PDB file of C-alpha atoms in Angstrom:
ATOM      1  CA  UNK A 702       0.000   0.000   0.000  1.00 56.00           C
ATOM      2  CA  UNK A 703       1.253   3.535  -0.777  1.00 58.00           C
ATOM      3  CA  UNK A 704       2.191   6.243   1.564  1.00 58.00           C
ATOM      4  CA  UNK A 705      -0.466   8.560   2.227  1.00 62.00           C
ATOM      5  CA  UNK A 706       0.756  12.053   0.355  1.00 62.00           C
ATOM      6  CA  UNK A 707       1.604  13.996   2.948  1.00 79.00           C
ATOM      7  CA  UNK A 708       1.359  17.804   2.852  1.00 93.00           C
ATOM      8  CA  UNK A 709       2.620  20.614   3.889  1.00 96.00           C
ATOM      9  CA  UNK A 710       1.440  21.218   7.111  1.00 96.00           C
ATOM     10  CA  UNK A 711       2.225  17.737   7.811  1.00 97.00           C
ATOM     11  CA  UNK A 712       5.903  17.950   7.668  1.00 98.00           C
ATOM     12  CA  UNK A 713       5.903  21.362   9.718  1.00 98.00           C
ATOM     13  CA  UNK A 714       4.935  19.886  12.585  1.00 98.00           C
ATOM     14  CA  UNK A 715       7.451  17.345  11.846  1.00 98.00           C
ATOM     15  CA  UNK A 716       9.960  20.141  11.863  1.00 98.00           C
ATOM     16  CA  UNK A 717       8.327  21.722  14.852  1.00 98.00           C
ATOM     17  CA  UNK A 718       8.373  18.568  17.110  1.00 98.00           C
ATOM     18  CA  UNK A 719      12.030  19.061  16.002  1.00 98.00           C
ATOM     19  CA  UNK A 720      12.093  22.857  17.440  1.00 98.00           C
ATOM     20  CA  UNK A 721      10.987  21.160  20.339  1.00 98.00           C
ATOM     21  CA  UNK A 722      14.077  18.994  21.357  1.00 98.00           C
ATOM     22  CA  UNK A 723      15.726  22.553  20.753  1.00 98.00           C
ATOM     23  CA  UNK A 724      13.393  24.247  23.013  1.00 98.00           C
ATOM     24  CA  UNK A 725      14.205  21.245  25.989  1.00 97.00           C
ATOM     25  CA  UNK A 726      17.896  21.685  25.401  1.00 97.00           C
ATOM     26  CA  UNK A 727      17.639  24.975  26.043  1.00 97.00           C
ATOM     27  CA  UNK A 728      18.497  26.118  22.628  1.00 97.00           C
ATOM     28  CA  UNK A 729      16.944  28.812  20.233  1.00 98.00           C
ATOM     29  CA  UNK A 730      13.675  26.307  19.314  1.00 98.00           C
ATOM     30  CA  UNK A 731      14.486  26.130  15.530  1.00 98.00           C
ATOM     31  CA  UNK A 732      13.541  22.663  13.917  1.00 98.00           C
ATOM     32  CA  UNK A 733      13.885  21.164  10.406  1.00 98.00           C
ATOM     33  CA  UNK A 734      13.431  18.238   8.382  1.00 98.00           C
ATOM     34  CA  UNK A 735      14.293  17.061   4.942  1.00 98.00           C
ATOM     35  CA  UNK A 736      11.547  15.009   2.734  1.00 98.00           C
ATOM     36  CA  UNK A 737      12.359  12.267  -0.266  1.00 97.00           C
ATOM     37  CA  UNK A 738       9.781  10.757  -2.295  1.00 94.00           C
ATOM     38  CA  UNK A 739       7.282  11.856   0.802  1.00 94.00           C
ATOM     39  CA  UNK A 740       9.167  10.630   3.008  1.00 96.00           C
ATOM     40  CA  UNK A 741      11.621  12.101   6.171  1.00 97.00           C
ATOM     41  CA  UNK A 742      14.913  11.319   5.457  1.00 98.00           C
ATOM     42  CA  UNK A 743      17.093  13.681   7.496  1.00 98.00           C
ATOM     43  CA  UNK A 744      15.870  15.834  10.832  1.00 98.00           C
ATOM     44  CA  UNK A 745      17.914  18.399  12.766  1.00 98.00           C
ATOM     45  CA  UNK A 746      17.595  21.354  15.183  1.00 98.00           C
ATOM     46  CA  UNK A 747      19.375  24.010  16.547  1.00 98.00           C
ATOM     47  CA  UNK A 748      22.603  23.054  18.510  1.00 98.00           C
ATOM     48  CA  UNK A 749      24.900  25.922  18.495  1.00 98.00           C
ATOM     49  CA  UNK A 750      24.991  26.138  22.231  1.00 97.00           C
ATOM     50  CA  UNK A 751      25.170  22.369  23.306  1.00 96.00           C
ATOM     51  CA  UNK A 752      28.222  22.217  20.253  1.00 96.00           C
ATOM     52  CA  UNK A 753      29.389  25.574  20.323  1.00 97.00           C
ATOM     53  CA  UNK A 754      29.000  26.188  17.363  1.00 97.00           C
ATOM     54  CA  UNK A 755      27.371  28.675  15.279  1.00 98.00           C
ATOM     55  CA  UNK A 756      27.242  26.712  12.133  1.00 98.00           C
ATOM     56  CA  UNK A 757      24.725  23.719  14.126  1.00 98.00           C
ATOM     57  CA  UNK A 758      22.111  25.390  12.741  1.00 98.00           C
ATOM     58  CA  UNK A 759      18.765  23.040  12.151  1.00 98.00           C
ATOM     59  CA  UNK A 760      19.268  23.231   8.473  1.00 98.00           C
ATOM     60  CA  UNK A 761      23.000  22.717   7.928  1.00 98.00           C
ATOM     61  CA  UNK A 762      22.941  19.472  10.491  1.00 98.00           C
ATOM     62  CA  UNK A 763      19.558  18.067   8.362  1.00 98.00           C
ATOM     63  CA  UNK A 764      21.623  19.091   4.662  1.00 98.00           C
ATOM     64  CA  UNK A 765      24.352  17.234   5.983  1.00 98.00           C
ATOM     65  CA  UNK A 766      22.191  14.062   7.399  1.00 98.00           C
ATOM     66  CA  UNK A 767      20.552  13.728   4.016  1.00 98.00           C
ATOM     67  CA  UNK A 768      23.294  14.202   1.844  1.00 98.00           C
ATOM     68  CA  UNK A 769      25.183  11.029   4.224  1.00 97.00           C
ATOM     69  CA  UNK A 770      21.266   8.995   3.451  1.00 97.00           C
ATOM     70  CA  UNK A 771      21.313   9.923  -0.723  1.00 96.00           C
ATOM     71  CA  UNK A 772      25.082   9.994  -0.983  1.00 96.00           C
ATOM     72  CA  UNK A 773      25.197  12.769  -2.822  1.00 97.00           C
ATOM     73  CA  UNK A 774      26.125  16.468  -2.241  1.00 97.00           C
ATOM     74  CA  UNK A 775      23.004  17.779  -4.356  1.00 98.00           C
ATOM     75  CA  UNK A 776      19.556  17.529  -2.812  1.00 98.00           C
ATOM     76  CA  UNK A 777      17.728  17.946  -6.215  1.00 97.00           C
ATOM     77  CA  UNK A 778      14.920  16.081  -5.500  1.00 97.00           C
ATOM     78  CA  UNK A 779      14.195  17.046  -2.035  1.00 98.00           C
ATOM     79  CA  UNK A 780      11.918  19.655   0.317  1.00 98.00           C
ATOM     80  CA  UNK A 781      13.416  21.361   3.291  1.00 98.00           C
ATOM     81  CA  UNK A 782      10.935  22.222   5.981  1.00 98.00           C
ATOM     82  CA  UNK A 783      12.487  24.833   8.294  1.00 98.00           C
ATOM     83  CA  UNK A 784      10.286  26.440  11.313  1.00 98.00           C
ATOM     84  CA  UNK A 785      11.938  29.563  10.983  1.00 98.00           C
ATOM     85  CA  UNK A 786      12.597  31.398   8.170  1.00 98.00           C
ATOM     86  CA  UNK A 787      16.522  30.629   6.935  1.00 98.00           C
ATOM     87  CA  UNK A 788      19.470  32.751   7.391  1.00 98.00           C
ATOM     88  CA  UNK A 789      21.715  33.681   4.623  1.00 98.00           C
ATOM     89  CA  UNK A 790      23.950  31.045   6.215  1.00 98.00           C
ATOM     90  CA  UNK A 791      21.630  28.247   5.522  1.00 98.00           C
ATOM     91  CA  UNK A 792      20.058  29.871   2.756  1.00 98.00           C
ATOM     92  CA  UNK A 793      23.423  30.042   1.012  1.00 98.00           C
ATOM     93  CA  UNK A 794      23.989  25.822   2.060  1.00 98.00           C
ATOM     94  CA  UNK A 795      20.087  25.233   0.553  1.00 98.00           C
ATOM     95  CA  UNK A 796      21.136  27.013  -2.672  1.00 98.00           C
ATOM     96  CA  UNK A 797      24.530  25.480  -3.425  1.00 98.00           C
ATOM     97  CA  UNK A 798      22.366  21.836  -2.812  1.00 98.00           C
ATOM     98  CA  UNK A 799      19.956  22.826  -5.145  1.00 98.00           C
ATOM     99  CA  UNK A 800      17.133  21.857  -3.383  1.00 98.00           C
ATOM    100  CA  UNK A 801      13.958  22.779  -5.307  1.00 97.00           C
ATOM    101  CA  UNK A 802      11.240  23.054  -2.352  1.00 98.00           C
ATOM    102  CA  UNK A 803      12.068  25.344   0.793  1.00 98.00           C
ATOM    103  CA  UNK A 804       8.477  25.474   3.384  1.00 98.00           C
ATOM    104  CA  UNK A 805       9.278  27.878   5.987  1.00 98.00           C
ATOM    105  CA  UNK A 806       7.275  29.030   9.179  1.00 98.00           C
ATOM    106  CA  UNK A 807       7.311  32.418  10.462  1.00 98.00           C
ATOM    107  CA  UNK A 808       9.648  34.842   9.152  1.00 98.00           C
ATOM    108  CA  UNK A 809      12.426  35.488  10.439  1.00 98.00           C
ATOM    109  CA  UNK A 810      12.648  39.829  10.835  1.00 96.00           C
ATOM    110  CA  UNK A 811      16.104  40.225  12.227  1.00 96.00           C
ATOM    111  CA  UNK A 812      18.372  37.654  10.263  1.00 97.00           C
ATOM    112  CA  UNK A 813      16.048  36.122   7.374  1.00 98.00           C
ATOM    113  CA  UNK A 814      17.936  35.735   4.253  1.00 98.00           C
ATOM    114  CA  UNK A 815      14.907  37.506   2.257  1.00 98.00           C
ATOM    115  CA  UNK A 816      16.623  40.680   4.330  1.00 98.00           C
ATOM    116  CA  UNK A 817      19.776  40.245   2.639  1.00 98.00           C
ATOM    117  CA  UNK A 818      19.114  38.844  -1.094  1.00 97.00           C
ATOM    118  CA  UNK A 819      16.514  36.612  -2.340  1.00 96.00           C
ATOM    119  CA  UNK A 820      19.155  35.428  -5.274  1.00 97.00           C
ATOM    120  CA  UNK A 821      21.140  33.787  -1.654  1.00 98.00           C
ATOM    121  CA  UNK A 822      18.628  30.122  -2.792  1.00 97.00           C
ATOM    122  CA  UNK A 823      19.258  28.823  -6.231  1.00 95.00           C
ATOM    123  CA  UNK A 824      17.298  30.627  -9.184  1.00 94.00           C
ATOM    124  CA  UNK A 825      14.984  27.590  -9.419  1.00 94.00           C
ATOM    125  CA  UNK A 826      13.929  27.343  -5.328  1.00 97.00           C
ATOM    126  CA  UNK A 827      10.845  27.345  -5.034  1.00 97.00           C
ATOM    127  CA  UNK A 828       9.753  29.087  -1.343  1.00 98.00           C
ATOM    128  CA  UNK A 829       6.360  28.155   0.466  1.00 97.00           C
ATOM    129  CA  UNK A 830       5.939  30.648   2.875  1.00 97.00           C
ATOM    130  CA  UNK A 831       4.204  31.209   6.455  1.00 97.00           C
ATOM    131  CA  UNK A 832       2.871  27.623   6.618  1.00 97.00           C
ATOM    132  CA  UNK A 833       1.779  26.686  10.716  1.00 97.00           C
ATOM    133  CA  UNK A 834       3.497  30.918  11.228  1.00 97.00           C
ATOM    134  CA  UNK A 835       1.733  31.002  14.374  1.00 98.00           C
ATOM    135  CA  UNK A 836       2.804  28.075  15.653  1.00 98.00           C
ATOM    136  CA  UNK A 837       6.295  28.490  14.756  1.00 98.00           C
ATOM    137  CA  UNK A 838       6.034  31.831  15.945  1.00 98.00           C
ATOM    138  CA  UNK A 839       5.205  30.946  19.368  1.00 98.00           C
ATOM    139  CA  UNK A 840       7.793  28.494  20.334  1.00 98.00           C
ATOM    140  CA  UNK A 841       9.671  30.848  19.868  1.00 97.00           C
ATOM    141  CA  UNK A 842       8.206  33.731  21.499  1.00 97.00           C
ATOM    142  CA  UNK A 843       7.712  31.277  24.515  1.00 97.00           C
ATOM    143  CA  UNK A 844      11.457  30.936  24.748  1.00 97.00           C
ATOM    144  CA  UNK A 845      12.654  34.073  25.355  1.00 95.00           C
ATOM    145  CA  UNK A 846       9.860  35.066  27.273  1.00 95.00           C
ATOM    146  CA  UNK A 847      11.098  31.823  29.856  1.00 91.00           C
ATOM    147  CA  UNK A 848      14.503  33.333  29.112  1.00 88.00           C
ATOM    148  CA  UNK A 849      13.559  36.766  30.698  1.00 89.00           C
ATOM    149  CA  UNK A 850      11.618  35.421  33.402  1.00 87.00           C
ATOM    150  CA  UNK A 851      14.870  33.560  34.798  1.00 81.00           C
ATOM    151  CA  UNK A 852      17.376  37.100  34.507  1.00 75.00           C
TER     152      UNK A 852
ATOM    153  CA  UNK B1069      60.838  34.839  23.174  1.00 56.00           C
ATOM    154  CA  UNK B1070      57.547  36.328  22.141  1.00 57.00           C
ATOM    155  CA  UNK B1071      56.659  34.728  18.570  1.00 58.00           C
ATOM    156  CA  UNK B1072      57.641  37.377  15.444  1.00 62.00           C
ATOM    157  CA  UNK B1073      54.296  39.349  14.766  1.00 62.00           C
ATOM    158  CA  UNK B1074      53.378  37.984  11.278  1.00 79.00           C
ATOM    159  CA  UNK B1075      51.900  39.286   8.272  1.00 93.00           C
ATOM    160  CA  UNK B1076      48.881  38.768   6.765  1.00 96.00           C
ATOM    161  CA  UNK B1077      50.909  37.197   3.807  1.00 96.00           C
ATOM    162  CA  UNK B1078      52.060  35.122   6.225  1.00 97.00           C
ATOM    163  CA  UNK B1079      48.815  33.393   7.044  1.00 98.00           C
ATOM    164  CA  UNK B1080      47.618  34.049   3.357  1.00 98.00           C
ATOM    165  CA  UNK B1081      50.524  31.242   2.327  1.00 98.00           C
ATOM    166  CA  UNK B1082      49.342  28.866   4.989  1.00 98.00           C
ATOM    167  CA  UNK B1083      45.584  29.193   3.618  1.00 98.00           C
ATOM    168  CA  UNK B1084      47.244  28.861   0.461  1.00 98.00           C
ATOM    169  CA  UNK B1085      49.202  25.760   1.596  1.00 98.00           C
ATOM    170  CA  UNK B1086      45.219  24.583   2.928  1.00 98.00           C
ATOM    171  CA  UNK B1087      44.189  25.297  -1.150  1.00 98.00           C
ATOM    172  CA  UNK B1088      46.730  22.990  -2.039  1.00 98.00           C
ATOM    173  CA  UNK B1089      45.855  20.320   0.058  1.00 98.00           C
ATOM    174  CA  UNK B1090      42.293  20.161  -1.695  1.00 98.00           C
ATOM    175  CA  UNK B1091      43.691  20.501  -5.041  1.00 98.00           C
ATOM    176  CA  UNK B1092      45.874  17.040  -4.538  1.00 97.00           C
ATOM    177  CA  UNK B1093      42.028  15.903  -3.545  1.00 97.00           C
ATOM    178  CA  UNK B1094      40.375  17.025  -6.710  1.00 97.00           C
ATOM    179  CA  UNK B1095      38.811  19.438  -4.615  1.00 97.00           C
ATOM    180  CA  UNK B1096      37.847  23.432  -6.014  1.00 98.00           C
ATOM    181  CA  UNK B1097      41.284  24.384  -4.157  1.00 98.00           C
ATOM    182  CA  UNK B1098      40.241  26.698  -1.591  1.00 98.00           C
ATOM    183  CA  UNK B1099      41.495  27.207   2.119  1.00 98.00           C
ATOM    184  CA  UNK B1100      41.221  28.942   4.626  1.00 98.00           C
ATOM    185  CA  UNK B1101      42.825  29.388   8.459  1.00 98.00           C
ATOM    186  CA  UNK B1102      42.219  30.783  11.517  1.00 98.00           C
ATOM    187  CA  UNK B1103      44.681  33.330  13.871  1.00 98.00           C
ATOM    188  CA  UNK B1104      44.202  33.876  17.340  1.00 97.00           C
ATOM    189  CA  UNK B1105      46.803  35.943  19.048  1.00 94.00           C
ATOM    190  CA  UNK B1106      49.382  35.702  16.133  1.00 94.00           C
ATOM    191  CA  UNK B1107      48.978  31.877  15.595  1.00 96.00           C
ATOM    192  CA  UNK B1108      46.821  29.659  13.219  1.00 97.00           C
ATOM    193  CA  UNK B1109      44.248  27.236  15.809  1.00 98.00           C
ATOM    194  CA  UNK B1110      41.980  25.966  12.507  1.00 98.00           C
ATOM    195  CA  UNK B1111      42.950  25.017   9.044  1.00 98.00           C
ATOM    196  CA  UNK B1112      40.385  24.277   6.919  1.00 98.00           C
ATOM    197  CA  UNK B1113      39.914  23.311   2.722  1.00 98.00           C
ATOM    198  CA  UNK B1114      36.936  22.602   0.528  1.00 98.00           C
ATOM    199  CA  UNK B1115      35.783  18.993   1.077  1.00 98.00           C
ATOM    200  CA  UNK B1116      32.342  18.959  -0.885  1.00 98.00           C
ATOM    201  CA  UNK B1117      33.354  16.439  -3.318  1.00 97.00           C
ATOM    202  CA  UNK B1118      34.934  13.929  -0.852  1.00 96.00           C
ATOM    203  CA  UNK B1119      32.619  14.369   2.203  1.00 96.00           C
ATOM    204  CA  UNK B1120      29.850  14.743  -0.571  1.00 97.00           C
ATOM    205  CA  UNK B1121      28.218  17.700   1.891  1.00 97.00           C
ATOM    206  CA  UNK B1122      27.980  21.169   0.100  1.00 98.00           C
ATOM    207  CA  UNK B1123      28.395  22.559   3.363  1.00 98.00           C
ATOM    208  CA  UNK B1124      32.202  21.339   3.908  1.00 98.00           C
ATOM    209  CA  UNK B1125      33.687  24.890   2.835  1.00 98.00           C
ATOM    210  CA  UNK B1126      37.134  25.276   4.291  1.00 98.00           C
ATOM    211  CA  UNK B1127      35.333  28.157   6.407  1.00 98.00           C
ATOM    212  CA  UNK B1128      32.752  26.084   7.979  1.00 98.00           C
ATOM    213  CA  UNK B1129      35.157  23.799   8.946  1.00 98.00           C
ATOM    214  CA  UNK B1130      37.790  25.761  10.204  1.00 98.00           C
ATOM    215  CA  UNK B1131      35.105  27.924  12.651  1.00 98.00           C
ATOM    216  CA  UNK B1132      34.167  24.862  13.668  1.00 98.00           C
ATOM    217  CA  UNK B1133      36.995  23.404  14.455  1.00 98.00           C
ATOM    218  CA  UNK B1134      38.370  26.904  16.206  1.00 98.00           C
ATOM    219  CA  UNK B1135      35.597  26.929  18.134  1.00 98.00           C
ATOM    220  CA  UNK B1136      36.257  23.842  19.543  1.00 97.00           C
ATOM    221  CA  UNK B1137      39.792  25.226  20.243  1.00 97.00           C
ATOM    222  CA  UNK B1138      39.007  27.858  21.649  1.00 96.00           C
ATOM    223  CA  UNK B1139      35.202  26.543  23.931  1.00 96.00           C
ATOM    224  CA  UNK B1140      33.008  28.953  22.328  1.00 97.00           C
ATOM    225  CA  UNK B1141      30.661  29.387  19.133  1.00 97.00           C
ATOM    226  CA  UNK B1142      32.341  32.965  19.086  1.00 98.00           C
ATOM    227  CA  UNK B1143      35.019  34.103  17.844  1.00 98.00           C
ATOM    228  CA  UNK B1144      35.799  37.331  18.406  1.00 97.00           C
ATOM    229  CA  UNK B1145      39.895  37.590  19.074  1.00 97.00           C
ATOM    230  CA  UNK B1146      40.066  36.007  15.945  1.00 98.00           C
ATOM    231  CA  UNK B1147      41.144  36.899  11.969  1.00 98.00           C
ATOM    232  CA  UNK B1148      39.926  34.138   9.514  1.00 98.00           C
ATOM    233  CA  UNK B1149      42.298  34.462   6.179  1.00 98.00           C
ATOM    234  CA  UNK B1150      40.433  32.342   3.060  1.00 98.00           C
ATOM    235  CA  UNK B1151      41.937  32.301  -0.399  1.00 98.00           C
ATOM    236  CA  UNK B1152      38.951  33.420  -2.082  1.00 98.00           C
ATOM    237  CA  UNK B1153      36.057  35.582  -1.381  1.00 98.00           C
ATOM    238  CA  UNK B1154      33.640  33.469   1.334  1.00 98.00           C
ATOM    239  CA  UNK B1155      30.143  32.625  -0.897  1.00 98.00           C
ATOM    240  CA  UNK B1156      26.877  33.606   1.661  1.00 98.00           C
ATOM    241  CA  UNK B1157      27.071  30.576   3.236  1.00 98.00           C
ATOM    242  CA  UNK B1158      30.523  31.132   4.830  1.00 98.00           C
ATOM    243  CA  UNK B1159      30.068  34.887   5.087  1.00 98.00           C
ATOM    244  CA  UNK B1160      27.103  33.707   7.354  1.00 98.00           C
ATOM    245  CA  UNK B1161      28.819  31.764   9.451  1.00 98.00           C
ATOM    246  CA  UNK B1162      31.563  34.295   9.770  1.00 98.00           C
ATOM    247  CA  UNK B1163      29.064  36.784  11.013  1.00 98.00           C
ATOM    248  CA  UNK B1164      27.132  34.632  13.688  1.00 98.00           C
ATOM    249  CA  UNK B1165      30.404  33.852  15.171  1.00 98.00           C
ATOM    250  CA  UNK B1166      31.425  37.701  15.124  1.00 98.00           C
ATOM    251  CA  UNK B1167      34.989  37.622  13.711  1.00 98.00           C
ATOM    252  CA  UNK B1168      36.347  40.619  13.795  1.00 97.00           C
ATOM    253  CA  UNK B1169      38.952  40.328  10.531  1.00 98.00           C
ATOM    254  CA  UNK B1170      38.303  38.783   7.593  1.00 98.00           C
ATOM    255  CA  UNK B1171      40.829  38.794   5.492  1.00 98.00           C
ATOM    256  CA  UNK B1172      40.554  37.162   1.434  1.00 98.00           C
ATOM    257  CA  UNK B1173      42.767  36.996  -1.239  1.00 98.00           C
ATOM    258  CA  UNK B1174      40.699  36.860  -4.451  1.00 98.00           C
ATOM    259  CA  UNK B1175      37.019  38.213  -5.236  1.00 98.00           C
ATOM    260  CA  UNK B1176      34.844  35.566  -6.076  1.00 98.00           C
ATOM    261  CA  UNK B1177      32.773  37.244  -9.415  1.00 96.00           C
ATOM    262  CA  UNK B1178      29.988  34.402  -9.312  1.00 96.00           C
ATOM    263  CA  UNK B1179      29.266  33.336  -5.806  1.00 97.00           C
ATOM    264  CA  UNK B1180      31.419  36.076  -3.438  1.00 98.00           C
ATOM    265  CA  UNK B1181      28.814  37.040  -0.420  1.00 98.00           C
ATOM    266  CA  UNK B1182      29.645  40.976  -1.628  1.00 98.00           C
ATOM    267  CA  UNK B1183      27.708  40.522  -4.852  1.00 98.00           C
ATOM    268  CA  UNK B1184      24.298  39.648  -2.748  1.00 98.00           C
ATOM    269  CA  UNK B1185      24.824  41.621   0.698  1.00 97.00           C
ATOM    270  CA  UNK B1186      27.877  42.948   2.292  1.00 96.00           C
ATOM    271  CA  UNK B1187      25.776  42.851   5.557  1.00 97.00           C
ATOM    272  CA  UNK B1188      25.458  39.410   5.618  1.00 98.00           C
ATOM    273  CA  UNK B1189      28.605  39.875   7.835  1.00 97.00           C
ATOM    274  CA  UNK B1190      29.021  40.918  11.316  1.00 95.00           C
ATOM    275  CA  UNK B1191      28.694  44.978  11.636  1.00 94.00           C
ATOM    276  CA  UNK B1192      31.908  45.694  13.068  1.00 94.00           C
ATOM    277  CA  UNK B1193      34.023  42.914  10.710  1.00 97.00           C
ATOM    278  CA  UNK B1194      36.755  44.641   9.088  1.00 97.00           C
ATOM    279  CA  UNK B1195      37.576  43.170   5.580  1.00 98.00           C
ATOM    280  CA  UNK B1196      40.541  42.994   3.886  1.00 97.00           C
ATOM    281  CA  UNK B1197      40.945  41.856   0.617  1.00 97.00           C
ATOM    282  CA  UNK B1198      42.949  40.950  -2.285  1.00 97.00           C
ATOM    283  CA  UNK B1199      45.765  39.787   0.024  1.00 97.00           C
ATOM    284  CA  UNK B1200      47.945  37.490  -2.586  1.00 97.00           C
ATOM    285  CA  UNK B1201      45.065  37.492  -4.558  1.00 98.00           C
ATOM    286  CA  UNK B1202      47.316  36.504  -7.854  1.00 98.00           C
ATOM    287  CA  UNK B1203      48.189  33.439  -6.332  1.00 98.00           C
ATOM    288  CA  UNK B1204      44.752  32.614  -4.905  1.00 98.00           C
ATOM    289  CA  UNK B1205      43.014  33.134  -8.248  1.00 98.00           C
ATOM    290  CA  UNK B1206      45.626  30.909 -10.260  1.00 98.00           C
ATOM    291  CA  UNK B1207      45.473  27.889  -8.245  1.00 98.00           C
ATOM    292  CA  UNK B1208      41.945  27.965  -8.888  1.00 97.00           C
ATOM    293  CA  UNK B1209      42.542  28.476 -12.393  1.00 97.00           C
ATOM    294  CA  UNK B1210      45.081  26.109 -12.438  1.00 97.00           C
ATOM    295  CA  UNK B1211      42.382  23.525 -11.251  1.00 97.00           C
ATOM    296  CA  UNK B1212      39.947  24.498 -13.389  1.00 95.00           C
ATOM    297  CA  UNK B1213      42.015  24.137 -16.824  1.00 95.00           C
ATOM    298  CA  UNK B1214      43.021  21.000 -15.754  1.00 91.00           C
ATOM    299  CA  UNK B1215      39.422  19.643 -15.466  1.00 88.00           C
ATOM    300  CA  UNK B1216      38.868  20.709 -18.662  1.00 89.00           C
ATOM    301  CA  UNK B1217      41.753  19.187 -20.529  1.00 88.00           C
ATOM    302  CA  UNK B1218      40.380  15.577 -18.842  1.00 81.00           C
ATOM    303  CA  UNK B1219      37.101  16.212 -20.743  1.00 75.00           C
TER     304      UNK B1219
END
């Protein structure tokens, strides 16, 4: 029998359950996950504290995961869901993959890449914008409000 | 007796020497190293073919592996020297972890993070560039005519 097609919303809260284990580490509650043939092949979130690291971004560690699963540098036939929207960091990492599908949350006002340069994803990218915002939004939100509470 | 205070031709050659080391690999030869108080803690070259992960610039991997050096995700004592321009990805990275001196030897006219934003870096990053830039561009070249002449 044939996986149920999936959509979109579907996989976000994939990639929030992901922002999740973020949020419980006590890092910045950013969650992503990487879908083949409608399936979840790689899932990530953010790490920089735990690693010290500021490239352990969600979407760098779930590029990395799915290129080890396809064995191949290009992600050509793949989606990246991403909670928040992607920095020019990751952005720049989704574009040299070439994957065709990025689905992102909420925006991201202070480091987005759509701040910087759209042209950051490959020409042929297609972006799915604001998909579970709210939701995305809030974990977020949540976090640094606990954040403030505790100074 | 306090190390001689070196040059930033000085560190340029051993990013060079990092270029070379992905050439041998059939690697794009680029490299890249990291300073902190007048000596080199990260080396770094371009693994994406290899490691089969776009995101193995020699950047990325040298701020992660000076950040492991040093026990924090920034860097901010430190000067990272790459051969050629970082792409948005790298430039990124080089801004979340706040280095203070970036220093590259030649402009990258396709993929260098200036031609999309110059604020994808960190605010107060100096930049200084076209240090050996001669010899960072003809490597590259070197690599590049070579491919072609296996075709």
């Amino acid at each position: 029998m044939p996986m149920p097609v999936r959509d979109h919303e579907y996989f976000m809260r994939e990639a929030l359950k992901e922002a999740e284990k973020a949020y419980e580490k006590n890092e910045v509650p950013i969650g992503a996950v990487i879908v083949w043939n409608n399936k979840i092949i790689a899932r990530g979130h953010n790490l920089t504290e735990q690693l010290k690291d500021v490239t352990a971004h969600a979407e760098i560690q779930a590029i990395t995961s799915a290129s080890i699963y396809i064995g191949s540098k290009y992600l050509r036939e793949c989606s990246i869901y991403v909670t928040i929207e992607p920095c020019p960091m990751c952005a720049g990492a989704i574009g040299w993959a070439q994957i065709p599908t990025l689905v992102f949350g909420a925006y991201d006002l202070k480091k987005g890449y759509s701040l910087f340069s759209e042209n950051i994803l490959h020409p042929k990218t297609i972006v799915i914008k604001e998909v579970l915002a709210e939701e995305c939004k809030d974990i977020i939100q949540r976090f640094f409000q606990e954040k403030r509470k505790k100074l």
